[in-house]
Short mmCIF file of C-alpha atoms in Angstrom, two decimals:
data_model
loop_
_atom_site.label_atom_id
_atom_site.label_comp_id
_atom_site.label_asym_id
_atom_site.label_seq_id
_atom_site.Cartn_x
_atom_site.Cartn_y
_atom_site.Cartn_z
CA UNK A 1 100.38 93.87 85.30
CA UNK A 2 97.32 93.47 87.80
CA UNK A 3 99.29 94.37 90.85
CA UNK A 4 97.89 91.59 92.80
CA UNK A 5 98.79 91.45 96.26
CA UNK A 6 98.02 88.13 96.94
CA UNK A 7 100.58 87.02 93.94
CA UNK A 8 102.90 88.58 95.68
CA UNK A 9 102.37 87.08 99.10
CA UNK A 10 102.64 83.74 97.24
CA UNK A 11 106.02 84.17 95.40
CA UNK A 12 107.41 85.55 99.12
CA UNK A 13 106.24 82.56 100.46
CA UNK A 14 108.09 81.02 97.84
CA UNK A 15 111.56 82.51 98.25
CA UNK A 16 111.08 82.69 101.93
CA UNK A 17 113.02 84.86 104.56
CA UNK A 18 116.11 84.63 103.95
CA UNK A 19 116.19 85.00 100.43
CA UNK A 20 113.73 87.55 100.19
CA UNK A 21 116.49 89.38 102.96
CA UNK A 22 119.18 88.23 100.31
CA UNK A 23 117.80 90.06 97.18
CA UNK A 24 116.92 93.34 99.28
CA UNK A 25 120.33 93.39 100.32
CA UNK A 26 121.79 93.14 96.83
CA UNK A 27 119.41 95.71 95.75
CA UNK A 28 120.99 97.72 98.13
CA UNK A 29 118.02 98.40 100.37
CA UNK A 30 120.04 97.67 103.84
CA UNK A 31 122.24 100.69 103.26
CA UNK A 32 122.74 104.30 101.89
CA UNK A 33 123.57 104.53 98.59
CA UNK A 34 126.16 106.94 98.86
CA UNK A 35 124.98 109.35 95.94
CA UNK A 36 127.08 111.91 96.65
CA UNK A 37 124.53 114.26 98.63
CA UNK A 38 124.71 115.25 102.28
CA UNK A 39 122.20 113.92 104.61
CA UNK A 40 121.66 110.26 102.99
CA UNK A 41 117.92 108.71 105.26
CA UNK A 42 118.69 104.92 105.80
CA UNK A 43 115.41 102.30 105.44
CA UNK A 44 113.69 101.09 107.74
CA UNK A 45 112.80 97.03 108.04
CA UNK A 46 111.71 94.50 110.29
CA UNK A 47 115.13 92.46 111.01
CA UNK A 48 115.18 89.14 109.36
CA UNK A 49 115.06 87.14 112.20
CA UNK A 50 111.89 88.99 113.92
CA UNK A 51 110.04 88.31 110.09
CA UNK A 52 107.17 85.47 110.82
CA UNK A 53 104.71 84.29 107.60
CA UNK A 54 102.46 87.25 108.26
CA UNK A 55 105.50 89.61 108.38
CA UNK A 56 106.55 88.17 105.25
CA UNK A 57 103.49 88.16 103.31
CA UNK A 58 103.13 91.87 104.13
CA UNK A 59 106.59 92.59 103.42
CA UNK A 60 106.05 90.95 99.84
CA UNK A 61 103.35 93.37 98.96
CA UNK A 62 104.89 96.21 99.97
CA UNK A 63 104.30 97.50 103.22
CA UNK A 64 105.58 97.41 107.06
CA UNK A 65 108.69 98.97 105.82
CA UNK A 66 110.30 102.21 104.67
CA UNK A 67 112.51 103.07 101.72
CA UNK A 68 113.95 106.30 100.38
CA UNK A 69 113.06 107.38 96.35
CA UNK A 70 116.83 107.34 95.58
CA UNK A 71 117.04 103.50 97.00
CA UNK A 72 113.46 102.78 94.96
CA UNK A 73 116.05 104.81 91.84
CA UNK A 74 118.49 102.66 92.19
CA UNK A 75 116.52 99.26 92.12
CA UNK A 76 114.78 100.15 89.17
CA UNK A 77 118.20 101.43 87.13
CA UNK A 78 119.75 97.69 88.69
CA UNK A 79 117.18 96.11 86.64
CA UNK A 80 117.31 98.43 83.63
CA UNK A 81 121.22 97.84 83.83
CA UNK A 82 121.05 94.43 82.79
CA UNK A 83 120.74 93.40 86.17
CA UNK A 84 124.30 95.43 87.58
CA UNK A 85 124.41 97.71 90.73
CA UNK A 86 125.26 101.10 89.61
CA UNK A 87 125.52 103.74 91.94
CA UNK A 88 124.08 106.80 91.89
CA UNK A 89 125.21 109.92 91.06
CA UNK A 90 124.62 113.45 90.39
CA UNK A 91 127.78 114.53 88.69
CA UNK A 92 128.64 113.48 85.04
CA UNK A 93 131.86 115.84 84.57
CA UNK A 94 133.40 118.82 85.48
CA UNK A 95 134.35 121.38 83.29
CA UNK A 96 137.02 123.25 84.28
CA UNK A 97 136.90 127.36 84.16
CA UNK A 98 140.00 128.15 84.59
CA UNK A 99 142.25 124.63 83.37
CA UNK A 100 143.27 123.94 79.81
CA UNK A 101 144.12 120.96 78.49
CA UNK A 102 146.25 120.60 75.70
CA UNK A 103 144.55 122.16 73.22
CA UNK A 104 143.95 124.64 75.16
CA UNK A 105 140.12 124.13 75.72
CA UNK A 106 138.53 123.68 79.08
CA UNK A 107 139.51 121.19 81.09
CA UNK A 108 137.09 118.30 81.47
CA UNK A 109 136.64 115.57 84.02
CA UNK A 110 134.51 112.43 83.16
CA UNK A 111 133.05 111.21 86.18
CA UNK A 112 133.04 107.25 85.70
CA UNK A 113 130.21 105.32 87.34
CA UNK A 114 131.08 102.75 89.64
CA UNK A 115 129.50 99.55 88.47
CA UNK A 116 128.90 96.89 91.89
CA UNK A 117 128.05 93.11 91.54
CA UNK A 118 125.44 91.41 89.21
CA UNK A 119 121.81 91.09 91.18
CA UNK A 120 120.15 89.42 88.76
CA UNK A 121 120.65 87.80 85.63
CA UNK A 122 120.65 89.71 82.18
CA UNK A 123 117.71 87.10 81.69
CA UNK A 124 115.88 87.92 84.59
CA UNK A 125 116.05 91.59 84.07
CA UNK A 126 114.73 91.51 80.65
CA UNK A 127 111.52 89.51 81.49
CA UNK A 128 110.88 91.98 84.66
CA UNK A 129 111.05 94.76 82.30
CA UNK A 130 108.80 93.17 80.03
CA UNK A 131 106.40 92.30 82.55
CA UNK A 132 106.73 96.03 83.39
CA UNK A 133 106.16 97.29 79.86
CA UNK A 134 102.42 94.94 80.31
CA UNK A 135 101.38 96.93 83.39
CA UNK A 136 101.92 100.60 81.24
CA UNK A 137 100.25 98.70 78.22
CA UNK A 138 97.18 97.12 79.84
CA UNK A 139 97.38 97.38 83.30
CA UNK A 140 97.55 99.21 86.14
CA UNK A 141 99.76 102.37 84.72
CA UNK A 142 98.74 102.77 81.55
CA UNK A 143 97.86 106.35 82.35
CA UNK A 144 101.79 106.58 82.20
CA UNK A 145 101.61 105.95 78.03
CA UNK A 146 102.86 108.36 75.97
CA UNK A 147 102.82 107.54 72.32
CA UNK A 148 105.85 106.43 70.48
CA UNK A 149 107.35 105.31 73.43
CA UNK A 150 107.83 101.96 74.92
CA UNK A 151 107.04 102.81 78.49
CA UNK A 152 107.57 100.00 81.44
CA UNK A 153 106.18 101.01 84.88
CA UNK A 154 104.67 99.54 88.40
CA UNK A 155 102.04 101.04 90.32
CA UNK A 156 101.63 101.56 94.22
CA UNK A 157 99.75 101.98 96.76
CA UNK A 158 100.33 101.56 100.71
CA UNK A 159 98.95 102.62 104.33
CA UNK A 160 100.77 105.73 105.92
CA UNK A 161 100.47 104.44 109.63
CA UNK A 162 98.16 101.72 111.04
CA UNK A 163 94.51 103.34 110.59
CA UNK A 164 95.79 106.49 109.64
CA UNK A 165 93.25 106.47 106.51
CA UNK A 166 96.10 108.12 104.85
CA UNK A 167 97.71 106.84 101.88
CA UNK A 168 101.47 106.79 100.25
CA UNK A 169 100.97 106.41 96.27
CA UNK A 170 103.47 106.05 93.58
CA UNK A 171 104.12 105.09 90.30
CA UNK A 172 107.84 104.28 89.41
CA UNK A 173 108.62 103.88 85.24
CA UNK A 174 111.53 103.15 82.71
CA UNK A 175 112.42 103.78 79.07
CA UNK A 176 112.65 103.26 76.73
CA UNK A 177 112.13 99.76 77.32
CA UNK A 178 114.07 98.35 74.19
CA UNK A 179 117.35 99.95 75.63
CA UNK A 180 116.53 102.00 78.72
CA UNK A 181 117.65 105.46 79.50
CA UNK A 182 115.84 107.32 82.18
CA UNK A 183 113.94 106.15 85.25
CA UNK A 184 111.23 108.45 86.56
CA UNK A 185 109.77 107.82 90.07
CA UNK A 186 106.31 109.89 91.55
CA UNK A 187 105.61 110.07 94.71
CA UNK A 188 102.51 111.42 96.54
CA UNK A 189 101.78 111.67 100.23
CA UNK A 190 98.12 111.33 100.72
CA UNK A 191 96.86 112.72 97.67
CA UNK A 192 93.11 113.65 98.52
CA UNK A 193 91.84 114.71 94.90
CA UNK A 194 88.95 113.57 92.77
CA UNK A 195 91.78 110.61 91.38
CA UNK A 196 91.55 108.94 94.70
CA UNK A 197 94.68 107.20 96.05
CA UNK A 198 95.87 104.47 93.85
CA UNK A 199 99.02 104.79 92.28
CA UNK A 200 97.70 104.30 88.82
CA UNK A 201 95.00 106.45 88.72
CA UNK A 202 97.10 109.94 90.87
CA UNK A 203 101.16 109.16 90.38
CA UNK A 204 100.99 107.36 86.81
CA UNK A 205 99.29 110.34 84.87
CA UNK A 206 102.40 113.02 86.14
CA UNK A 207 104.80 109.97 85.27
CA UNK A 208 103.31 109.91 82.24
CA UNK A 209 103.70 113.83 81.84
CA UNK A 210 106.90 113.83 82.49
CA UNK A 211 108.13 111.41 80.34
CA UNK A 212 106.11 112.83 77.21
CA UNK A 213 108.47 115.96 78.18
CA UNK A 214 111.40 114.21 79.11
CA UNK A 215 111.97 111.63 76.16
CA UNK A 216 112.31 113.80 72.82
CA UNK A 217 114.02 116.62 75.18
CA UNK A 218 116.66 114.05 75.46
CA UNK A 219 116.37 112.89 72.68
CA UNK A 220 115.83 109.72 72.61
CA UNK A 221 114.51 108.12 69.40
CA UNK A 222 110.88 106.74 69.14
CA UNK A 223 110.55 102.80 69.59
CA UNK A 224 110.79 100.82 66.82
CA UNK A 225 108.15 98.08 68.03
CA UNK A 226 105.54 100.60 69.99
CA UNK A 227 102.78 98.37 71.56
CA UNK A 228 99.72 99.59 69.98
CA UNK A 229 97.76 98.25 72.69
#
């Protein structure tokens, strides 16, 4: 909710290297996805066995390594998915313009998604997305609220460079958090306006936007249990 670094730094310390490498890998960090676009950017990470306690600590707050949106996508939806890999996609069916079927309407192909191992528990992914719901309630992105909507979210903020001064912010959200439908990531590359360069205060306000747009366009029904707060 606070987006304390030195929490963070703490529960790496906790896991430790190789099971800190363990969960990125199931995330799916190590590789492409293989959404089906051409031109896929690979991360970019320290290898395990180079990782020391400082590299670690750093690592565990975010920084001294390089991911794409999509991958960032994906991690969130394996969460929101009761914990399941799903990869991505950007086709849901095709329908035909020239095939009939046999009724003599257009042809349509469902495009199944491909469903990979379970990361975390169901358990486990329902308290992170609570936890996430607190930061977009009380914490760092509640600029991201929109009203009627149960909105979970996390904040950040990292270096560009070693003593660049410039700054990578983002804000990365799901919802509705009662039975989650969309994920909605911002990203902005040294943002120098009046907002400064924290991830609450620049990226969660065009989240935020976004999803007040997004939500009833889709039509998804307002929460049942909004936190007031």
């Amino acid at each position: 909710m606070n987006s304390c670094n030195p929490v963070f730094i703490g529960l790496g310390q906790k896991l430790g290297v190789k099971t800190y490498y363990s969960y990125l890998r199931k995330f799916g960090f190590f590789n492409t996805t293989g959404i089906d676009l051409p031109g896929e950017a690979k991360s970019i990470f320290l290898k395990e066995e180079k990782v020391g306690p400082v590299e670690l600590g750093t690592i565990s707050f975010g920084q001294r390594f390089e991911v794409t949106p999509i991958q960032m996508a994906t991690m969130l939806s394996t969460i929101a998915n009761k914990g399941t890999y799903i990869k991505p996609h950007l086709v849901k069916k095709i329908i035909s313009g020239s095939e009939k079927d046999e009724n003599n309407n257009p042809k349509i192909i469902e495009i199944e998604p491909q469903r990979g191992e379970q990361v975390i528990s169901e358990e486990t992914s329902k308290n992170v997305l609570n936890m996430m719901q607190s930061v977009v309630a009380e914490g760092t992105g509640k600029n991201a609220k929109v009203e009627g909507y149960n909105i979970g979210g996390k904040t950040g903020t990292s270096e560009d460079g070693v003593n660049t001064g410039k700054y990578v912010t983002s804000f990365i959200g799901v919802a509705p958090i009662e039975d989650p439908q969309v994920v909605v990531l911002v990203t902005l590359y040294n943002p120098t306006g009046e907002g400064g360069h924290q991830g609450g205060g620049v990226a969660a306000p065009v989240a935020g936007k976004i999803f007040k747009e997004l939500l009833p366009y889709l039509e998804i029904p307002v929460s049942k249990s909004e936190d007031k707060n």
